């Protein structure tokens, strides 16, 4: 423990066991070089409340396996996001105890180490169309791993707005709302106009042509005329969940 | 008349009055050259149902006055669009009988030559915020000049969606709807999800930052998840009115 | 019925059967909650005149089959758009009675439930080059499913403008024109300068380099100097057909 | 008071003082059309916790004065944002009791109606450079009007990162952090890597050339490698404050 | 032959062999609908000096074969551009007498119908790097098919500018210069600063990252500080050759 | 003369007058250093056929006056382009013998030094709308200064295409066509489909919204489906004239 | 001094004058909170070799005066960049001893505190056109303030490339080259192809239309086909000078 | 050896063994056309200090083999960059003595001809995340081939900034720093704020959505608020190494 190490050093000086010059050279670079901490940021959980997570997109199965194997020995739930089907199967075959969630493209391990009940209330995860569900699910699973309760309301886009009104109880009850939409990305504005809870908006790459892979939805969300909306990167269900966990934390 | 000219030529050849080589050179370029049409497109009204209109943006007061003066002698209503306040006053001072509409930035003359009752039904002009009203008014005045009935519903944006529902009678009654919105441009999608009438969507440059002068709203409208929406250029209330007049024409 | 429900509530208070506090909590969220509408928007046909259609792009064959199977039991024609060849074959193999239109990439079922003769007149579908035909066909088939008559004029782009003039009868007869073009997207401007009917312009992704997948054509269409043009998303033949059906509706 | 008005009405019915039909007609449009205030959304405070605010950017002094005068008679603090110096002076000269905050470009009225102590904790407002201060101040004043405590840490950008570390107590104590930065927009990533609290990131238009009026900063913030960040529109200090108020609400 | 057909018709009328009405109906659609070839624009060669060419990019082998077969019976050289290797082989296997040029991705037929010696002088085709050669070759082969002489100077980009100076004789002798470059696209500016001949600049998609598929090179060329440069679409060797042929025509 | 210098050097070595090391250092940098050329590129006329021209946009009246004064003593016509009205008056007041062309924003001096009759034929300058005329005039005046004959056809845009057909004689007679258009920029495609002459297309910044200051027109022109078109920068009438002069040169 | 403070603390512990707990709390945040250092980063000079500089663009004369006054009491040269003429005069009038450089838009004070002779060699500052000179001068003055020798070569753009070759001695002698260019931004590529020294490229906003305020030049420079080039922001002569000073430092 | 060849020639003249005319013809094209190697720029090493390198991206294995074979007979190390795994294996199988570095995607040959110890000091290569390593390795290997010492510090991104501080010794010791980062690209700003050495920043295409293939990172780096940063193209580890080699050269 950092503090322990520091205290020991100071007590050593105090006791005369450690010379000032020796302590000087030890302390000069501190708290930067903390021996033993590789660049795998095990410290992050303490600092930010969110453990290190494997970003699977640009990694090979072999790389994911290697990192996951070492993380499985740690004290936290293990997550790898953006793992496609093929890699997901390969990793789970190599490391027993992992489970792969195809729609959310997430691998989960050390599930028993999830600490439940981290939230002040329920998180509502709302999405506009069925094609937005994978991104919404990425958010849901991440929240569950972080110990937050989730309730889903899917396929409630603005083209048939009564479907949204049918979710009124959830909209009013949730302490935070994640709203996921592609195409024209109008849903977060409408939702934020109806509720008191903060809305974390997630544009998705669903659409074509001038959807520009989610940019149209993103721009709509950033320009929301309803206050109480903030936005994350396109398709970033994971990031929305982290933001939401930070908001909802007891 | 084209056909007459052609027939005459052929009969000339048939009669031996016109040599083959002479006819050859005459026909080689045909059907391109139709003499007699000046560049002031007086013919447009006949062809497209919409008279020539003065686009005032890049023209000086002097230029507008000169063109308007000549058009006032014609058989149609005279309109100049995108005329700022200063130019509007100057033009109206110079040419009695013109009236300047400040909010819509339109000059109208020959008002008595408007032929009323051109539409199959009423046009609904809906806008999201008060800042969108000038563009909506440009559409309304244009429609009135083209002889169509208009009913307005302003400031009914999605951030307080009950305001829109209060307009349900208009939404259901109109044969065409013009929906004007800036910022996230979500209103046309919501409206189109509620009605059978075609929706002509007009993005406005209202907003800031990532609104990019109306591009965010435009992109939202082009990506509308509700069918029955088509879009015109940013701030183009005039164009929306022309499209609507063509749609609504008896 | 909303009004009935409300009246009943008020009468209950008036009669002393319902306490003020109970009514307060009931009315606070009103008029939002209208129970009973599932998220499959069967109500859409009633509201907007256009039945729910399966957007096949991001769906697997299995998903399309499942949705189509349930919709085949309904009262309307069944359509799935943006279905590639492979998925098209798979779906039609699984569900007898469906037909796959390869060029238009559309699956059609319940064809006998198409209600013909919905239009005020004939729709003209015009395209600039042979590569634009798939998008034009998506529009044509959609219109046919919605009960509108269609006449095609293909490969009449501006580089050989006499080809367009040969279609003058169609241009003049149609009540609405869908004009499809890629590359420089100039055709809608030229057509709109010739006719009274409204022009629904569809940019296509045909082209390369600075065509930017249809953006060049889109921008040309939005900036049309001819009035009476409105635009839909790139390659969105389906959307153009819906807009057109709304316009052309008797 | 909305709730008071509603309760009074219901009690009137209950007491037999108000007839059902009379109440029907009163409630039918409710909560949309209340008396003379057109579409001014007085109901918003109840729904979303944030009162209607005047967006001053596109409004004339006269328009702001007119709206502010009517709102001053209401029950809430009155705010007008994005009011430049000239308009600010004009409005305050016309309506005694308003105060203009030059740096934040905000007008405040009915200050005595601010309800203090709305937050679960203190909000930290951090900005990177001195040029970002106006946006940060817009956020601070908005939060104060909404009843939240604010502590500022300004000019702590990443080019001299020890300045940020000097704010560690605030970073660790705040329940929410608003982080404002222009140019390369790196500050939110660094802050979010240090804290557990959610970070609401605000890109500013400070910079030049490839800063593209805040787009570079926006993109950096959307791509933050640190989880727990969400973003609002460029220069949108008001929006960040609303999001933060929703998050921090008791 | 167009002219022949027309002359024959006129002579038939003149001789009294063809009735005026018969000729009327033949000529009314002329030069648009000639016999069975739908809208294939055989008239283009007369109008613009450049025969119809098959754009192979979006066409299947089958489509190319069908069109090429019919064009082979015409009076002109047959060209198909942007034909990839696989399609090239398939088409040449199906239609003997065609030859496929792999690097230029062009199929040529009716080679004996090329009319040589169409140019006022030699065309210089210069390219910056070896990766630009395919585009340069598309230009060269097109020019050869149109009857113009070509001399090549390849791999003479500005990073080793002495290589360009070694081509000074060609630069000074050519009546037109086609300059092909990707990456920073600087070569046309340098060349145009050295010569009197017009420079047709062709940006290529060679590069990566901020090359944006040729946009960087295109923008450089459009902003050339040297007068006497005009630009065609990215990778459009064919278009550059057509422009050049029009310039160089005797 | 380069060759003379080189030969002298080699002969010096051969004769033993120059040491190898001395020659080494002389030759190492060769062929780069050619002394004697000041940075005012008086040599340009010889090299490229186009004299140095003052680009007035970013220069003060004082700077223009100073440069023009020195150039007036030279052997060529003096031109300054992009000179606004105010600067134009100031410069002409300071230097007698200059004339300012307001519409074209060009100053001309040494007019008697224009060498007429430089062209192989007449240049046609065609523009789409009246707002495009300043750019067209910049091209016309530049051509006249370079000694080429010009014929204008203005306001012949595609929205009333018969106006263009009325210019058939010019289109067919011109050896080069400059086609100027803003908004959707469709005119060059249509013109190029009608003629044999090369078309130099000039996009203008006329338009609004998605015209993006001429980018829409530029993109349309670069994507022209008609061969024989090349494009210059937005509003670059001067550049189009230089390209055209190079093409048309005897 | 940091080290002194630390050593004192440690010696205090060693001597028993400071308790471990007291030291703990002092050291816990270290080296973040160094008392006495306001956010004016006086420490920067030590860390990065470049003193804090006032970025004048978004600051009022009053703000610049206030900051400059306090910095004049320090040990370093005082610089304010991007100060327009009006502000420059106001600041210099208020604070005697400052001098304003109009073209470079820079204010300099404490000139006697410049430490000369910081560089390993001479820096060459090369620019393409006369309009680029202000940016080049910003770089030159900054370098002089940082103690580096500068030699200029202006107006040597690629349209007349012999002008560049005339600068060969400078190009070969300089230890670093700053190359400034707008429009097509080709100069850095050509220069980097000729020399061994590193090239720091500065795009300028000189140009129009598709120059996009310097983006075209920037993209050209980033895509340079010649190795040994790196780029700074548009118009960022100051940044180029700082990079160069770091490179050239003895 | 270039210099050797030249010296030999000159000595030949001096000795009277070579005639002036013979030497003239040899030297006229020099240093461009040397024997059979077309435009392969063997002279580059002399001019710029960096030998010609094979850009493998757009070349086939066959092309790389052919060029590499000829270069292996030269005097320099042979490098091919951007060679994917498949091509790498094929080339190495064909030409013994080459080695393929998979992560860096580089082929190296003539390794014994690397001249070590070219640098004034050590180069630090720092990258933000593990996905950035391939680009960082491209830089490292290139530097090693150019004879510079390299020390790596990988996976030290700003989300856990203590990891960066742990590298302080390297940051302070290096004469030049290459800083590689994707996503928000914040690392170069932070590093440049800590050190005196020049920072060559390399954006990578790591990220998704609004990362836009590295554009977000690029823009952040160009807008760095810390002086002493210059930027190369996205993923351009090779270019960063060349710039660094030029900076670090003794």
GROMACS .gro file of N, CA and C in nm, chain D residues 143-180:
model
  114
  893UNK      N    1  -2.586   2.673  -1.229
  893UNK     CA    2  -2.596   2.582  -1.115
  893UNK      C    3  -2.642   2.656  -0.990
  894UNK      N    4  -2.591   2.774  -0.969
  894UNK     CA    5  -2.632   2.851  -0.851
  894UNK      C    6  -2.781   2.882  -0.858
  895UNK      N    7  -2.828   2.920  -0.977
  895UNK     CA    8  -2.972   2.948  -0.992
  895UNK      C    9  -3.056   2.822  -0.966
  896UNK      N   10  -2.999   2.706  -0.997
  896UNK     CA   11  -3.072   2.581  -0.974
  896UNK      C   12  -3.052   2.529  -0.832
  897UNK      N   13  -2.976   2.604  -0.750
  897UNK     CA   14  -2.966   2.570  -0.608
  897UNK      C   15  -2.854   2.474  -0.572
  898UNK      N   16  -2.748   2.468  -0.657
  898UNK     CA   17  -2.636   2.378  -0.629
  898UNK      C   18  -2.512   2.457  -0.590
  899UNK      N   19  -2.432   2.400  -0.498
  899UNK     CA   20  -2.306   2.460  -0.458
  899UNK      C   21  -2.198   2.433  -0.561
  900UNK      N   22  -2.114   2.531  -0.582
  900UNK     CA   23  -2.012   2.522  -0.686
  900UNK      C   24  -1.877   2.561  -0.628
  901UNK      N   25  -1.772   2.489  -0.669
  901UNK     CA   26  -1.636   2.536  -0.640
  901UNK      C   27  -1.557   2.536  -0.770
  902UNK      N   28  -1.486   2.644  -0.793
  902UNK     CA   29  -1.416   2.662  -0.921
  902UNK      C   30  -1.269   2.625  -0.911
  903UNK      N   31  -1.215   2.571  -1.022
  903UNK     CA   32  -1.069   2.555  -1.037
  903UNK      C   33  -1.037   2.590  -1.180
  904UNK      N   34  -0.984   2.710  -1.200
  904UNK     CA   35  -0.967   2.760  -1.336
  904UNK      C   36  -0.820   2.762  -1.377
  905UNK      N   37  -0.798   2.751  -1.507
  905UNK     CA   38  -0.665   2.765  -1.567
  905UNK      C   39  -0.572   2.654  -1.519
  906UNK      N   40  -0.619   2.533  -1.530
  906UNK     CA   41  -0.541   2.417  -1.483
  906UNK      C   42  -0.521   2.316  -1.595
  907UNK      N   43  -0.494   2.366  -1.716
  907UNK     CA   44  -0.484   2.280  -1.834
  907UNK      C   45  -0.364   2.187  -1.832
  908UNK      N   46  -0.363   2.092  -1.926
  908UNK     CA   47  -0.265   1.984  -1.922
  908UNK      C   48  -0.124   2.026  -1.959
  909UNK      N   49  -0.105   2.146  -2.014
  909UNK     CA   50   0.031   2.185  -2.051
  909UNK      C   51   0.118   2.208  -1.928
  910UNK      N   52   0.058   2.223  -1.811
  910UNK     CA   53   0.133   2.236  -1.686
  910UNK      C   54   0.058   2.157  -1.582
  911UNK      N   55   0.071   2.028  -1.588
  911UNK     CA   56  -0.026   1.938  -1.526
  911UNK      C   57  -0.021   1.942  -1.374
  912UNK      N   58   0.090   1.993  -1.317
  912UNK     CA   59   0.098   2.007  -1.171
  912UNK      C   60  -0.010   2.102  -1.121
  913UNK      N   61  -0.053   2.197  -1.208
  913UNK     CA   62  -0.159   2.288  -1.165
  913UNK      C   63  -0.289   2.213  -1.137
  914UNK      N   64  -0.313   2.109  -1.217
  914UNK     CA   65  -0.432   2.028  -1.194
  914UNK      C   66  -0.419   1.951  -1.064
  915UNK      N   67  -0.300   1.894  -1.039
  915UNK     CA   68  -0.282   1.813  -0.919
  915UNK      C   69  -0.302   1.896  -0.793
  916UNK      N   70  -0.277   2.026  -0.806
  916UNK     CA   71  -0.298   2.114  -0.691
  916UNK      C   72  -0.446   2.122  -0.653
  917UNK      N   73  -0.533   2.081  -0.743
  917UNK     CA   74  -0.678   2.085  -0.714
  917UNK      C   75  -0.729   1.952  -0.664
  918UNK      N   76  -0.641   1.863  -0.632
  918UNK     CA   77  -0.683   1.729  -0.595
  918UNK      C   78  -0.795   1.726  -0.491
  919UNK      N   79  -0.789   1.809  -0.387
  919UNK     CA   80  -0.898   1.804  -0.289
  919UNK      C   81  -1.034   1.827  -0.354
  920UNK      N   82  -1.043   1.927  -0.440
  920UNK     CA   83  -1.172   1.951  -0.506
  920UNK      C   84  -1.211   1.833  -0.593
  921UNK      N   85  -1.115   1.781  -0.670
  921UNK     CA   86  -1.146   1.670  -0.760
  921UNK      C   87  -1.202   1.551  -0.683
  922UNK      N   88  -1.149   1.532  -0.564
  922UNK     CA   89  -1.190   1.414  -0.488
  922UNK      C   90  -1.319   1.436  -0.410
  923UNK      N   91  -1.346   1.559  -0.382
  923UNK     CA   92  -1.460   1.590  -0.295
  923UNK      C   93  -1.590   1.606  -0.376
  924UNK      N   94  -1.578   1.658  -0.497
  924UNK     CA   95  -1.697   1.692  -0.575
  924UNK      C   96  -1.782   1.569  -0.605
  925UNK      N   97  -1.914   1.586  -0.605
  925UNK     CA   98  -2.001   1.475  -0.648
  925UNK      C   99  -2.014   1.470  -0.800
  926UNK      N  100  -1.999   1.582  -0.863
  926UNK     CA  101  -1.995   1.587  -1.010
  926UNK      C  102  -1.887   1.688  -1.048
  927UNK      N  103  -1.823   1.664  -1.164
  927UNK     CA  104  -1.724   1.758  -1.214
  927UNK      C  105  -1.764   1.805  -1.353
  928UNK      N  106  -1.767   1.935  -1.370
  928UNK     CA  107  -1.780   1.991  -1.504
  928UNK      C  108  -1.640   2.032  -1.548
  929UNK      N  109  -1.595   1.980  -1.662
  929UNK     CA  110  -1.460   2.010  -1.707
  929UNK      C  111  -1.470   2.078  -1.844
  930UNK      N  112  -1.420   2.201  -1.849
  930UNK     CA  113  -1.434   2.288  -1.964
  930UNK      C  114  -1.298   2.307  -2.030
   0.00000   0.00000   0.00000
